[in-house]
Coordinates of N, CA and C in Angstrom, one line a residue:
M1 N 138.9 0.1 -73.1 CA 137.7 1.0 -73.4 C 137.6 1.1 -74.9
S2 N 136.5 1.0 -75.4 CA 136.3 1.1 -76.8 C 136.4 2.5 -77.3
D3 N 136.8 2.7 -78.6 CA 136.9 4.1 -79.1 C 135.6 4.8 -79.1
L4 N 134.5 4.1 -79.2 CA 133.1 4.7 -79.2 C 132.9 5.3 -77.8
L5 N 133.1 4.5 -76.7 CA 132.9 4.9 -75.4 C 133.9 6.1 -75.0
R6 N 135.1 6.0 -75.4 CA 136.1 7.0 -75.2 C 135.6 8.3 -75.8
M7 N 135.1 8.3 -77.0 CA 134.6 9.5 -77.7 C 133.5 10.1 -77.0
E8 N 132.6 9.3 -76.4 CA 131.5 9.8 -75.7 C 131.9 10.5 -74.4
I9 N 132.9 10.0 -73.8 CA 133.5 10.6 -72.6 C 134.1 12.0 -73.0
F10 N 134.8 12.1 -74.0 CA 135.4 13.3 -74.4 C 134.4 14.3 -74.9
D11 N 133.3 13.8 -75.5 CA 132.2 14.7 -75.9 C 131.5 15.3 -74.6
C12 N 131.4 14.4 -73.6 CA 130.8 14.9 -72.4 C 131.6 16.0 -71.7
I13 N 132.9 15.7 -71.7 CA 133.9 16.7 -71.1 C 133.8 18.0 -71.8
A14 N 133.8 17.9 -73.2 CA 133.7 19.2 -74.0 C 132.4 19.9 -73.7
A15 N 131.3 19.2 -73.5 CA 130.0 19.8 -73.3 C 129.9 20.5 -71.9
V16 N 130.5 19.9 -70.9 CA 130.3 20.4 -69.6 C 131.4 21.3 -69.0
A17 N 132.6 21.3 -69.6 CA 133.7 22.0 -69.1 C 133.5 23.5 -69.0
R18 N 133.0 24.1 -70.0 CA 132.8 25.5 -70.0 C 131.7 25.9 -69.0
P19 N 130.5 25.3 -69.0 CA 129.5 25.7 -68.0 C 129.9 25.5 -66.5
V20 N 130.7 24.4 -66.3 CA 131.2 24.2 -64.9 C 132.2 25.3 -64.5
H21 N 133.1 25.6 -65.5 CA 134.0 26.6 -65.2 C 133.3 28.0 -65.0
D22 N 132.4 28.3 -65.8 CA 131.7 29.6 -65.7 C 130.9 29.7 -64.4
F23 N 130.3 28.6 -64.0 CA 129.6 28.7 -62.7 C 130.5 29.1 -61.6
G24 N 131.6 28.5 -61.4 CA 132.6 28.8 -60.4 C 133.2 30.2 -60.6
D25 N 133.5 30.5 -61.8 CA 134.1 31.8 -62.1 C 133.1 33.0 -61.8
E26 N 131.8 32.8 -62.1 CA 130.8 33.8 -61.9 C 130.8 34.2 -60.4
F27 N 130.9 33.2 -59.5 CA 130.9 33.5 -58.1 C 132.0 34.4 -57.7
M28 N 133.2 34.0 -58.1 CA 134.4 34.7 -57.7 C 134.5 36.1 -58.5
S29 N 133.9 36.2 -59.6 CA 133.9 37.5 -60.4 C 132.7 38.4 -60.0
D30 N 131.8 37.9 -59.2 CA 130.6 38.7 -58.8 C 131.0 39.9 -58.0
D31 N 130.3 41.0 -58.3 CA 130.6 42.2 -57.5 C 130.4 42.1 -56.0
A32 N 129.3 41.3 -55.7 CA 129.1 41.1 -54.2 C 130.2 40.4 -53.5
T33 N 130.8 39.4 -54.2 CA 131.9 38.7 -53.6 C 133.1 39.6 -53.5
A34 N 133.4 40.4 -54.6 CA 134.5 41.3 -54.5 C 134.3 42.3 -53.4
A35 N 133.1 42.7 -53.1 CA 132.9 43.7 -52.1 C 133.2 43.1 -50.7
V36 N 132.9 41.8 -50.5 CA 133.3 41.2 -49.3 C 134.8 41.2 -49.1
G37 N 135.5 40.9 -50.1 CA 137.0 40.9 -50.1 C 137.5 42.3 -49.8
L38 N 136.9 43.3 -50.4 CA 137.4 44.7 -50.2 C 137.1 45.1 -48.7
R39 N 135.9 44.7 -48.2 CA 135.6 45.1 -46.8 C 136.5 44.4 -45.9
A40 N 137.0 43.2 -46.2 CA 138.0 42.5 -45.4 C 139.4 43.0 -45.5
G41 N 139.6 43.9 -46.4 CA 140.9 44.5 -46.5 C 141.8 44.0 -47.7
F42 N 141.2 43.2 -48.5 CA 141.9 42.7 -49.7 C 141.9 43.7 -50.8
A43 N 143.0 43.8 -51.6 CA 143.0 44.6 -52.8 C 142.2 43.9 -53.8
P44 N 141.7 44.7 -54.8 CA 141.0 44.0 -55.9 C 141.9 43.0 -56.6
G45 N 141.4 41.9 -57.1 CA 142.1 40.9 -57.8 C 141.9 39.5 -57.2
R46 N 142.8 38.6 -57.4 CA 142.6 37.2 -57.0 C 143.1 36.9 -55.6
G47 N 143.6 37.9 -54.9 CA 144.1 37.6 -53.6 C 143.1 37.1 -52.6
F48 N 141.9 37.6 -52.6 CA 140.8 37.2 -51.8 C 140.5 35.7 -52.1
Y49 N 140.4 35.4 -53.4 CA 140.1 34.1 -53.8 C 141.2 33.1 -53.4
C50 N 142.4 33.4 -53.7 CA 143.5 32.5 -53.4 C 143.6 32.3 -51.9
R51 N 143.5 33.3 -51.1 CA 143.6 33.2 -49.6 C 142.4 32.4 -49.1
G52 N 141.2 32.6 -49.7 CA 140.0 31.8 -49.3 C 140.2 30.3 -49.7
R53 N 140.7 30.1 -50.8 CA 140.8 28.7 -51.3 C 141.9 27.9 -50.6
F54 N 143.0 28.6 -50.5 CA 144.2 27.9 -50.0 C 144.7 28.3 -48.6
G55 N 143.9 29.2 -47.9 CA 144.3 29.7 -46.6 C 144.5 28.7 -45.6
V56 N 143.9 27.5 -45.7 CA 144.1 26.4 -44.8 C 145.6 26.0 -44.6
L57 N 146.4 26.4 -45.6 CA 147.8 26.1 -45.6 C 148.6 27.0 -44.6
G58 N 148.0 28.1 -44.1 CA 148.7 29.0 -43.3 C 149.5 29.9 -44.2
E59 N 150.5 30.5 -43.6 CA 151.4 31.4 -44.3 C 152.5 30.6 -45.0
A60 N 152.1 29.8 -45.9 CA 153.0 28.9 -46.7 C 153.6 29.7 -47.8
P61 N 154.8 29.4 -48.3 CA 155.4 30.0 -49.5 C 154.5 29.7 -50.7
A62 N 154.6 30.6 -51.6 CA 153.7 30.5 -52.9 C 154.0 29.2 -53.6
A63 N 155.3 28.7 -53.5 CA 155.6 27.4 -54.2 C 154.8 26.3 -53.6
V64 N 154.5 26.3 -52.3 CA 153.8 25.3 -51.7 C 152.3 25.3 -52.2
V65 N 151.8 26.5 -52.3 CA 150.4 26.7 -52.8 C 150.3 26.2 -54.2
Q66 N 151.3 26.5 -55.0 CA 151.3 26.1 -56.4 C 151.4 24.5 -56.5
A67 N 152.1 23.9 -55.6 CA 152.3 22.5 -55.6 C 151.0 21.7 -55.2
V68 N 150.2 22.3 -54.3 CA 149.0 21.5 -53.8 C 147.8 21.7 -54.6
Q69 N 147.7 22.8 -55.4 CA 146.6 23.0 -56.2 C 146.9 22.5 -57.6
G70 N 145.9 22.1 -58.3 CA 146.1 21.6 -59.7 C 145.2 22.1 -60.7
F71 N 144.5 23.2 -60.5 CA 143.5 23.6 -61.5 C 143.7 25.0 -61.9
L72 N 144.6 25.8 -61.4 CA 144.9 27.2 -61.8 C 146.3 27.3 -62.3
G73 N 146.6 28.2 -63.1 CA 147.9 28.4 -63.6 C 148.8 28.8 -62.4
P74 N 150.1 28.4 -62.4 CA 151.0 28.6 -61.3 C 151.2 30.1 -61.1
D75 N 151.3 30.9 -62.2 CA 151.6 32.3 -62.0 C 150.4 33.0 -61.4
L76 N 149.2 32.7 -61.8 CA 148.0 33.3 -61.2 C 147.9 33.0 -59.7
V77 N 148.2 31.8 -59.3 CA 148.2 31.4 -57.9 C 149.3 32.1 -57.1
A78 N 150.5 32.1 -57.6 CA 151.6 32.8 -56.9 C 151.3 34.3 -56.7
T79 N 150.8 34.9 -57.8 CA 150.5 36.4 -57.7 C 149.4 36.6 -56.7
G80 N 148.3 35.8 -56.8 CA 147.2 36.0 -55.9 C 147.5 35.7 -54.5
W81 N 148.3 34.7 -54.3 CA 148.8 34.4 -52.9 C 149.6 35.5 -52.3
R82 N 150.5 36.0 -53.1 CA 151.4 37.1 -52.6 C 150.6 38.4 -52.3
V83 N 149.8 38.7 -53.3 CA 149.0 40.0 -53.2 C 148.0 39.9 -52.1
G84 N 147.5 38.7 -51.9 CA 146.5 38.5 -50.8 C 147.1 38.7 -49.4
G85 N 148.3 38.2 -49.2 CA 148.9 38.3 -47.9 C 148.0 38.3 -46.8
L86 N 148.3 38.8 -45.7 CA 147.4 38.9 -44.5 C 146.7 40.2 -44.6
S87 N 145.4 40.1 -44.8 CA 144.6 41.3 -44.9 C 144.5 42.0 -43.5
R88 N 144.1 43.2 -43.6 CA 143.9 43.9 -42.3 C 142.9 43.2 -41.4
H89 N 141.9 42.6 -42.0 CA 140.9 41.9 -41.2 C 141.5 40.6 -40.6
S90 N 142.3 39.9 -41.4 CA 142.8 38.6 -40.8 C 143.9 39.0 -39.7
R91 N 144.6 40.1 -39.8 CA 145.5 40.5 -38.8 C 144.8 40.8 -37.5
R92 N 143.6 41.5 -37.7 CA 142.8 41.9 -36.5 C 142.3 40.6 -35.8
V93 N 141.8 39.6 -36.6 CA 141.3 38.4 -36.1 C 142.4 37.7 -35.3
R94 N 143.6 37.6 -35.9 CA 144.7 36.8 -35.3 C 145.1 37.5 -34.0
S95 N 145.1 38.9 -34.0 CA 145.7 39.6 -32.8 C 144.6 39.7 -31.7
G96 N 143.4 39.3 -32.0 CA 142.4 39.2 -31.0 C 141.5 40.3 -30.9

């Protein structure tokens, strides 16, 4: 790959990284999204997000969640996963 092409790729990444990040972050930081999590029994914070994003893993240890995701800091994921736990709503759904 030529240096000119490589620089164009890096320029593209620099130009789109923040808008793409902000788009996703706005959804999870939105008051309406937070209200859904609160109504489901989640405490304020990233627990609702982490359980929604990684809940397909079941009640896995935080280290497993950290290992399979690659885009958030490991401490943020571990804290969000632990704090999220099983919400009152998910316990009701599981118990029938």
